[in-house]
Amino acid sequence: MPVVHVIGGGLAGLSAAVEFIGNANVRVYESARSCGGRARSFYDKALDRRIDNGNHLVLSANRATFRFLGLIGAYDGLTGPGAPIFPWHDVATGESWVLRLNEGRFPFWAFCPSRRVPGMRWRDLAVMLRLLRCQPDDVVTSCLGDDALSRRLLAPFAVSALNTPIDAARALLLKKVVQECLLKGGRACRPFYPKIGLSETFVTPAAAHLTHMRAEVRTGCRVTGLQVQEGRVRALEVGAEVMEVAPDDQVVIATPAPVAAGLLQPSWPELTVPDAFQSIINVHFALPTSATYHGAAGRAGFTGVNGGMTEWIYLKPDLLSVTVSAANRYLSMPQEALTQQIWQEVRQVIQPLTATKLPQDAPQARVIIEKRATFAASVAQDKRRPSTVTPLSNLVLAGTGRKPGCHQPLRAPFVLG
Ligand SMILES: Cc1cc2nc3c(=O)[nH]c(=O)nc-3n(C[C@H](O)[C@H](O)[C@H](O)COP(=O)(O)OP(=O)(O)OC[C@H]3O[C@@H](n4cnc5c(N)ncnc54)[C@H](O)[C@@H]3O)c2cc1C
């Protein structure tokens, strides 16, 4: 059987490997000590908790993710409220609400004050039409308005899904996300997140499935170069070692875009890839006393936040985890100030939901700044994304730096940091 050589053991590489196994021998080359890349869990000694590098939320519209979970037998690794509900709190005004989408496509929720965002009128839906008519060079702000739907749902939705400030984010990308989930109704918008952690849900079961299917997963194995001859990859260089790529073999590059460019540009000088990135900050607060939470946020396991730095809070009995997307704007802020400001927002939102007394000052916290969490989804950067197809006949690209292809766990639809 031919061999498929997969370079990179993040979610894109693992999902490519899982798709090919059974029809080919598969070999995964991962430079780190373990797979997972930008979606991984680890034990944090200071917190004495197992945490994720960053909270991930997946909507039911994300068929690629659910297909991957089905193939590795890990559907039950995700959990969620089981309904398209999104609790929200505005820390600037003190208002709380729950967005409750209806299952079907027709947006009944928009006509019902108790299900939509506060201050919204059904006429605000016109902004969706503006977004659907956006031009290729439009940014998100040029399609949104000053109405409640824009300010309280579409703008935070855009920042989270595109991980880019809305005055720079490409409207066309938001349009695709909105078409794939919000406009398909609640059935496409049920939120899910890992029951225990990212590694337990996505990485460990994928690695176990691949091992069971006799794939080779080589960790600590960095591919440093490609040997190309007559329009085909003939060998992979792993330091001083040369791994032959036989005539029927295929190669998938599923590394971050700059690494892919480094490997490919010698044989494909015209290749462009995104070269600007956006960070995501996660702050994990270890609770000194275990807590239970009531209300819609307790049922959902998370809540959205408007009007502050905090965007999402994930609620666990011993841990409150906060996500801040498009976070380049906060990188110069001292970590102590950032932690305290976020904790005060967390207290304001969470204290009314629990009988456990939350401390006045931030408890033990771990701040994780992923500086290159995603490419900056601007018009210019999106245009730099190559397609999955390359001029080399036995090589394809996978992963988030490429235009959507079959093995891309796209940061969409409405997948929130
Ligand atoms: C904090 C945070 C929150 C996020 N939230 C969400 C979310 O809610 N929803 C969502 O969909 N997305 C989210 N994302 C984005 C998502 O995690 C990434 O899009 C996805 O994990 C990227 O997978 P990938 O396999 O394309 O790349 P990566 O995860 O970067 O994997 C690439 C792998 O290649 C390896 N590698 C690099 N160079 C080499 C080499 N030369 N040889 C061999 N191996 C190599 C790396 O070690 C890495 O394991 C988030 C990201 C972060 C950081």
Coordinates of C-alpha atoms and ligand atoms in Angstrom, one line a residue:
M1 CA 0.0 0.0 0.0
P2 CA 1.2 3.5 -0.6
V3 CA 2.2 5.7 2.3
V4 CA 0.7 9.0 3.2
H5 CA 3.3 11.2 4.9
V6 CA 1.5 13.8 7.2
I7 CA 3.8 16.6 8.4
G8 CA 2.3 18.1 11.6
G9 CA 0.3 16.4 14.3
G10 CA -2.2 19.2 15.1
L11 CA -5.9 18.7 14.5
A12 CA -5.5 19.2 10.8
G13 CA -2.7 16.6 10.5
L14 CA -4.6 14.1 12.7
S15 CA -7.8 14.5 10.8
A16 CA -6.0 14.0 7.5
A17 CA -4.3 10.9 8.9
V18 CA -7.6 9.5 10.2
E19 CA -9.2 10.1 6.8
F20 CA -6.5 8.2 4.9
I21 CA -6.0 5.3 7.3
G22 CA -7.6 2.2 5.9
N23 CA -6.8 3.2 2.3
A24 CA -3.1 3.8 2.8
N25 CA -0.3 3.4 5.3
V26 CA 0.0 6.6 7.3
R27 CA 3.0 8.2 8.9
V28 CA 2.6 11.3 11.0
Y29 CA 5.7 13.5 11.7
E30 CA 5.2 15.8 14.7
S31 CA 8.0 18.0 15.9
A32 CA 6.7 18.5 19.4
R33 CA 6.8 15.8 22.1
S34 CA 3.1 15.2 21.7
C35 CA 0.4 15.9 19.1
G36 CA -2.3 18.5 19.4
G37 CA -0.5 21.7 18.3
R38 CA -2.7 24.7 19.1
A39 CA -5.4 22.6 20.8
R40 CA -3.9 20.7 23.7
S41 CA -4.3 20.0 27.5
F42 CA -1.7 19.8 30.2
Y43 CA -1.3 19.6 34.0
D44 CA -0.5 22.9 35.5
K45 CA 1.5 22.4 38.7
A46 CA 0.9 25.9 40.2
L47 CA -2.9 25.6 39.7
D48 CA -2.9 21.8 40.5
R49 CA -5.4 21.5 37.7
R50 CA -5.4 20.0 34.2
I51 CA -6.1 22.9 31.8
D52 CA -6.4 23.5 28.0
N53 CA -4.0 25.9 26.3
G54 CA -7.2 27.7 25.2
N55 CA -11.0 27.2 25.5
H56 CA -12.5 26.0 22.3
L57 CA -16.2 26.1 21.4
V58 CA -17.6 24.2 18.4
L59 CA -21.0 24.6 16.9
S60 CA -23.1 21.8 15.6
A61 CA -22.7 23.2 12.0
N62 CA -19.0 22.2 12.1
R63 CA -19.5 18.9 10.2
A64 CA -15.7 18.4 9.7
T65 CA -15.2 18.3 13.5
F66 CA -18.1 15.9 14.1
R67 CA -16.9 13.7 11.3
F68 CA -13.5 13.5 12.8
L69 CA -14.9 12.7 16.2
G70 CA -17.1 10.0 14.7
L71 CA -14.2 8.4 12.9
I72 CA -12.1 8.3 16.1
G73 CA -15.1 7.2 18.3
A74 CA -15.0 10.3 20.5
Y75 CA -18.4 11.9 20.1
D76 CA -19.0 11.6 23.8
G77 CA -15.9 13.7 24.5
L78 CA -18.0 16.8 23.8
T79 CA -20.6 18.3 26.0
G80 CA -22.9 21.3 26.0
P81 CA -26.4 22.5 26.9
G82 CA -28.0 20.3 24.2
A83 CA -29.9 23.4 22.9
P84 CA -28.9 26.5 20.9
I85 CA -28.8 28.8 24.0
F86 CA -26.2 31.5 24.7
P87 CA -26.3 33.2 28.1
W88 CA -24.8 36.7 28.0
H89 CA -23.9 39.4 30.5
D90 CA -22.9 43.0 29.9
V91 CA -20.4 44.2 32.5
A92 CA -20.8 47.8 31.4
T93 CA -24.6 48.0 31.9
G94 CA -25.2 45.0 34.3
E95 CA -27.8 43.5 32.0
S96 CA -28.1 39.7 31.5
W97 CA -29.9 37.8 28.8
V98 CA -30.1 34.5 27.1
L99 CA -30.1 34.2 23.3
R100 CA -32.4 31.3 22.5
L101 CA -32.4 30.4 18.9
N102 CA -35.2 28.3 17.5
E103 CA -34.3 25.1 15.7
G104 CA -35.4 25.9 12.2
R105 CA -34.2 28.4 9.6
F106 CA -36.9 31.0 10.1
P107 CA -35.7 33.3 12.9
F108 CA -38.7 33.3 15.2
W109 CA -36.3 34.2 18.0
A110 CA -35.8 37.6 16.5
F111 CA -39.5 38.4 17.0
C112 CA -39.6 37.4 20.6
P113 CA -38.1 39.9 23.2
S114 CA -37.3 37.1 25.7
R115 CA -35.2 35.2 23.2
R116 CA -33.3 37.9 21.4
V117 CA -30.6 40.4 22.6
P118 CA -32.0 43.3 24.7
G119 CA -32.9 46.4 22.7
M120 CA -33.2 44.5 19.4
R121 CA -36.0 45.1 17.0
W122 CA -36.9 42.6 14.4
R123 CA -36.0 45.3 11.8
D124 CA -32.4 44.9 12.9
L125 CA -32.3 41.7 10.8
A126 CA -31.8 44.0 7.8
V127 CA -28.1 44.1 8.9
M128 CA -27.9 40.4 7.9
L129 CA -28.9 41.4 4.3
R130 CA -26.2 44.0 4.3
L131 CA -23.7 41.4 5.3
L132 CA -24.9 39.0 2.7
R133 CA -24.4 41.7 0.0
C134 CA -20.8 42.6 1.2
Q135 CA -18.1 43.3 -1.3
P136 CA -14.8 41.3 -1.4
D137 CA -12.8 44.2 0.1
D138 CA -15.3 45.2 2.8
V139 CA -14.4 44.9 6.5
V140 CA -17.0 43.8 9.1
T141 CA -17.6 47.3 10.5
S142 CA -18.7 48.6 7.1
C143 CA -21.6 46.0 7.1
L144 CA -22.7 46.3 10.7
G145 CA -24.8 49.2 12.2
D146 CA -25.4 50.8 15.5
D147 CA -28.4 48.6 16.2
A148 CA -28.6 46.1 19.2
L149 CA -28.2 43.0 17.0
S150 CA -25.0 44.4 15.5
R151 CA -23.5 45.6 18.8
R152 CA -24.6 42.8 21.1
L153 CA -24.5 39.7 18.8
L154 CA -22.8 40.1 15.4
A155 CA -19.8 42.2 16.6
P156 CA -18.8 39.8 19.5
F157 CA -19.6 36.9 17.2
A158 CA -17.3 38.3 14.6
V159 CA -14.4 38.9 17.0
S160 CA -14.7 35.4 18.4
A161 CA -15.1 33.5 15.2
L162 CA -12.5 35.5 13.1
N163 CA -10.2 36.3 16.0
T164 CA -9.6 39.8 14.5
P165 CA -10.9 43.3 15.4
I166 CA -14.0 44.0 13.4
D167 CA -12.6 47.2 11.8
A168 CA -9.9 44.9 10.2
A169 CA -11.7 41.6 9.8
R170 CA -12.9 40.6 6.3
A171 CA -16.7 40.8 6.0
L172 CA -16.7 37.9 3.4
L173 CA -15.4 35.5 6.1
L174 CA -18.1 36.6 8.6
K175 CA -20.7 36.2 5.9
K176 CA -19.7 32.6 5.3
V177 CA -19.8 31.8 9.0
V178 CA -23.2 33.5 9.4
Q179 CA -24.5 31.5 6.4
E180 CA -23.2 28.2 7.8
C181 CA -24.7 28.7 11.3
L182 CA -27.0 31.6 12.3
L183 CA -28.9 31.6 9.0
K184 CA -29.4 27.8 9.2
G185 CA -31.1 28.2 12.6
G186 CA -30.6 26.7 16.0
R187 CA -30.0 23.2 14.7
A188 CA -26.7 24.4 13.3
C189 CA -25.8 26.5 16.4
R190 CA -25.8 24.1 19.3
P191 CA -22.7 24.8 21.3
F192 CA -20.3 22.1 22.4
Y193 CA -17.0 22.1 24.3
P194 CA -14.7 19.3 25.6
K195 CA -16.1 17.4 28.6
I196 CA -12.7 17.1 30.2
G197 CA -10.1 18.7 27.9
L198 CA -9.0 19.2 24.3
S199 CA -6.4 16.4 24.4
E200 CA -8.9 13.9 26.0
T201 CA -11.5 14.8 23.3
F202 CA -9.5 15.2 20.2
V203 CA -5.9 14.2 20.5
T204 CA -5.7 11.0 22.7
P205 CA -8.5 9.2 20.9
A206 CA -7.1 10.1 17.5
A207 CA -3.7 8.9 18.4
A208 CA -5.2 5.7 19.9
H209 CA -7.2 5.1 16.7
L210 CA -4.2 5.7 14.5
T211 CA -2.1 3.3 16.5
H212 CA -4.8 0.7 16.5
M213 CA -5.0 1.0 12.7
R214 CA -1.2 0.6 12.5
A215 CA -0.3 4.1 11.5
E216 CA 3.0 5.4 12.7
V217 CA 2.9 8.6 14.8
R218 CA 6.4 9.9 15.2
T219 CA 6.6 12.6 17.8
G220 CA 9.8 14.7 18.4
C221 CA 10.3 14.4 14.7
R222 CA 10.8 17.8 12.9
V223 CA 10.7 17.7 9.1
T224 CA 13.4 20.2 8.0
G225 CA 13.3 20.0 4.2
L226 CA 11.7 18.5 1.2
Q227 CA 13.6 17.0 -1.7
V228 CA 11.8 17.7 -4.9
Q229 CA 12.4 16.3 -8.4
E230 CA 10.3 16.5 -11.6
G231 CA 7.4 18.2 -9.8
R232 CA 7.1 15.6 -7.0
V233 CA 8.3 15.3 -3.5
R234 CA 10.9 12.5 -3.5
A235 CA 12.1 12.6 0.1
L236 CA 11.6 14.3 3.5
E237 CA 14.5 15.5 5.5
V238 CA 14.3 15.0 9.2
G239 CA 17.5 16.6 10.4
A240 CA 20.3 14.4 8.9
E241 CA 17.9 11.6 8.1
V242 CA 16.3 11.3 4.7
M243 CA 12.9 9.5 4.4
E244 CA 12.2 8.3 0.9
V245 CA 8.8 9.2 -0.6
A246 CA 8.0 6.3 -3.1
P247 CA 6.3 7.1 -6.5
D248 CA 2.8 6.2 -5.2
D249 CA 3.1 8.0 -1.9
Q250 CA 1.4 11.2 -1.0
V251 CA 2.5 14.1 1.3
V252 CA 0.3 16.3 3.4
I253 CA 1.7 19.5 5.0
A254 CA -0.4 20.3 8.1
T255 CA 2.0 22.7 9.9
P256 CA 1.4 26.4 10.7
A257 CA 1.5 28.4 7.5
P258 CA 5.0 30.0 8.0
V259 CA 6.5 26.5 8.5
A260 CA 4.8 25.3 5.3
A261 CA 6.2 28.3 3.4
G262 CA 9.7 27.5 4.7
L263 CA 9.5 23.9 3.4
L264 CA 7.9 24.8 0.1
Q265 CA 9.2 28.1 -1.1
P266 CA 12.5 26.7 -2.4
S267 CA 10.5 24.7 -5.0
W268 CA 7.4 27.1 -5.2
P269 CA 8.8 30.6 -4.9
E270 CA 5.4 32.3 -5.8
L271 CA 3.7 30.7 -2.7
T272 CA 2.2 33.3 -0.4
V273 CA 0.9 32.5 3.1
P274 CA -0.5 34.7 5.9
D275 CA 2.3 36.6 7.6
A276 CA 0.2 38.6 10.2
F277 CA -1.3 36.8 13.2
Q278 CA -3.7 37.5 16.1
S279 CA -3.3 36.3 19.7
I280 CA -5.8 34.7 22.0
I281 CA -5.4 35.2 25.8
N282 CA -6.8 32.6 28.2
V283 CA -6.8 33.1 31.9
H284 CA -7.6 30.1 34.1
F285 CA -8.6 30.9 37.7
A286 CA -8.3 28.0 40.2
L287 CA -11.2 28.3 42.7
P288 CA -10.2 27.7 46.3
T289 CA -13.7 26.2 47.0
S290 CA -15.6 24.0 44.6
A291 CA -18.7 25.8 43.1
T292 CA -21.9 24.9 41.4
Y293 CA -23.7 27.4 39.2
H294 CA -27.4 28.0 38.5
G295 CA -29.3 29.7 35.8
A296 CA -28.8 29.4 32.0
A297 CA -25.0 29.8 32.3
G298 CA -25.0 26.9 34.8
R299 CA -26.9 24.8 32.3
A300 CA -24.8 25.9 29.3
G301 CA -21.4 25.6 31.1
F302 CA -20.3 29.0 29.7
T303 CA -21.4 32.5 29.3
G304 CA -20.6 35.3 26.8
V305 CA -19.6 38.7 28.2
N306 CA -20.0 42.1 26.6
G307 CA -18.7 45.5 27.6
G308 CA -15.3 44.5 29.1
M309 CA -12.1 42.6 28.2
T310 CA -13.6 39.2 29.0
E311 CA -15.4 37.6 26.1
W312 CA -16.3 34.1 27.3
I313 CA -16.2 32.4 30.7
Y314 CA -16.2 28.6 31.0
L315 CA -17.6 27.4 34.3
K316 CA -16.1 24.3 36.0
P317 CA -16.5 23.3 39.6
D318 CA -12.9 24.1 40.5
L319 CA -11.9 26.4 37.6
L320 CA -13.2 29.5 35.8
S321 CA -11.6 30.0 32.4
V322 CA -11.7 33.2 30.5
T323 CA -11.1 33.8 26.8
V324 CA -10.1 37.0 25.1
S325 CA -9.8 36.9 21.3
A326 CA -8.2 39.4 18.9
A327 CA -5.9 40.0 21.8
N328 CA -2.9 41.8 20.2
R329 CA -4.4 45.0 21.6
Y330 CA -3.7 43.8 25.2
L331 CA -0.2 42.4 24.7
S332 CA 1.5 45.4 26.3
M333 CA -0.7 45.3 29.4
P334 CA 1.1 44.0 32.5
Q335 CA -0.1 40.5 33.4
E336 CA -1.0 41.4 36.9
A337 CA -3.3 44.2 35.8
L338 CA -4.8 42.1 33.1
T339 CA -5.5 39.2 35.6
Q340 CA -7.1 41.6 38.2
Q341 CA -9.3 43.4 35.6
I342 CA -10.5 40.1 34.2
W343 CA -11.1 38.7 37.6
Q344 CA -13.3 41.7 38.6
E345 CA -15.4 41.1 35.5
V346 CA -15.6 37.4 36.2
R347 CA -16.8 38.1 39.8
Q348 CA -19.4 40.5 38.6
V349 CA -20.8 37.9 36.2
I350 CA -20.4 34.7 38.2
Q351 CA -21.1 35.7 41.8
P352 CA -24.9 36.0 41.3
L353 CA -24.8 32.5 39.8
T354 CA -23.3 30.6 42.7
A355 CA -23.7 30.3 46.5
T356 CA -19.9 29.9 46.8
K357 CA -18.3 33.1 47.9
L358 CA -15.7 34.2 45.2
P359 CA -12.6 36.0 46.6
Q360 CA -12.4 39.7 46.2
D361 CA -8.9 39.5 44.7
A362 CA -8.0 37.2 41.8
P363 CA -7.3 33.6 43.1
Q364 CA -4.3 31.6 41.7
A365 CA -4.3 32.2 38.0
R366 CA -2.5 31.0 34.9
V367 CA -2.3 33.3 31.9
I368 CA -1.7 31.7 28.5
I369 CA -1.0 34.0 25.6
E370 CA -1.0 32.2 22.3
K371 CA 0.6 34.9 20.1
R372 CA 0.0 33.2 16.8
A373 CA -3.4 31.6 17.7
T374 CA -4.7 32.2 14.2
F375 CA -3.9 34.3 11.1
A376 CA -5.2 37.8 11.2
A377 CA -8.4 37.5 9.2
S378 CA -8.1 40.8 7.3
V379 CA -8.8 41.2 3.6
A380 CA -5.1 41.3 2.7
Q381 CA -4.2 38.3 4.8
D382 CA -7.1 36.2 3.6
K383 CA -6.0 36.8 0.1
R384 CA -2.5 35.4 1.0
R385 CA -4.0 32.0 2.0
P386 CA -3.1 29.4 -0.6
S387 CA -5.5 26.7 -1.7
T388 CA -4.9 23.1 -0.6
V389 CA -3.6 22.2 -4.1
T390 CA 0.1 22.7 -4.9
P391 CA 2.1 22.5 -8.1
L392 CA 3.8 19.4 -6.7
S393 CA 1.7 16.5 -7.9
N394 CA 1.9 14.4 -4.7
L395 CA 1.6 17.1 -2.1
V396 CA -1.4 18.9 -0.6
L397 CA -1.8 21.5 2.1
A398 CA -4.1 21.2 5.1
G399 CA -4.8 23.4 8.2
T400 CA -6.0 26.8 9.1
G401 CA -3.6 28.9 7.0
R402 CA -5.2 27.5 3.8
K403 CA -8.4 28.2 2.1
P404 CA -11.1 25.7 3.3
G405 CA -10.3 22.2 2.1
C406 CA -11.3 18.7 3.0
H407 CA -9.0 18.4 6.0
Q408 CA -9.4 21.8 7.5
P409 CA -10.7 22.1 11.1
L410 CA -11.7 25.7 10.2
R411 CA -12.0 28.2 13.0
A412 CA -15.6 28.6 12.0
P413 CA -18.5 28.3 12.0
F414 CA -18.9 30.3 15.2
V415 CA -16.1 28.4 16.9
L416 CA -15.0 30.6 19.7
G417 CA -11.8 30.9 21.5
Ligands
LIG1 C1 -6.2 29.8 22.5 C2 -6.8 29.3 21.2 C3 -8.2 29.2 21.1 C4 -8.8 28.7 20.0 N1 -10.1 28.6 19.9 C5 -10.7 28.0 18.8 C6 -12.0 27.6 18.8 O1 -12.8 27.9 19.7 N2 -12.5 27.0 17.8 C7 -11.7 26.6 16.7 O2 -12.2 26.0 15.7 N3 -10.4 27.0 16.7 C8 -9.9 27.6 17.7 N4 -8.6 27.9 17.7 C9 -7.8 27.6 16.5 C10 -7.5 26.1 16.5 O3 -6.9 25.7 17.7 C11 -6.5 25.9 15.4 O4 -7.1 26.4 14.2 C12 -6.2 24.5 15.1 O5 -5.8 23.8 16.3 C13 -5.0 24.5 14.1 O6 -4.7 23.1 13.8 P1 -3.6 22.8 12.7 O7 -3.4 21.4 12.8 O8 -3.9 23.5 11.5 O9 -2.3 23.6 13.3 P2 -1.5 23.4 14.6 O10 -2.3 23.1 15.7 O11 -0.6 24.6 14.7 O12 -0.6 22.1 14.3 C14 0.5 22.1 13.5 C15 1.5 21.0 14.1 O13 2.6 20.9 13.3 C16 3.7 20.7 14.1 N5 4.9 21.1 13.3 C17 5.3 22.4 13.1 N6 6.4 22.4 12.3 C18 6.7 21.1 12.0 C19 7.7 20.4 11.3 N7 8.6 21.1 10.6 N8 7.7 19.0 11.3 C20 6.8 18.3 11.9 N9 5.8 18.9 12.7 C21 5.7 20.3 12.7 C22 3.4 21.6 15.3 O14 4.2 21.2 16.4 C23 2.0 21.3 15.5 O15 1.7 20.3 16.4 C24 -8.0 28.4 18.9 C25 -6.6 28.5 18.9 C26 -6.0 28.9 20.1 C27 -4.5 29.0 20.2

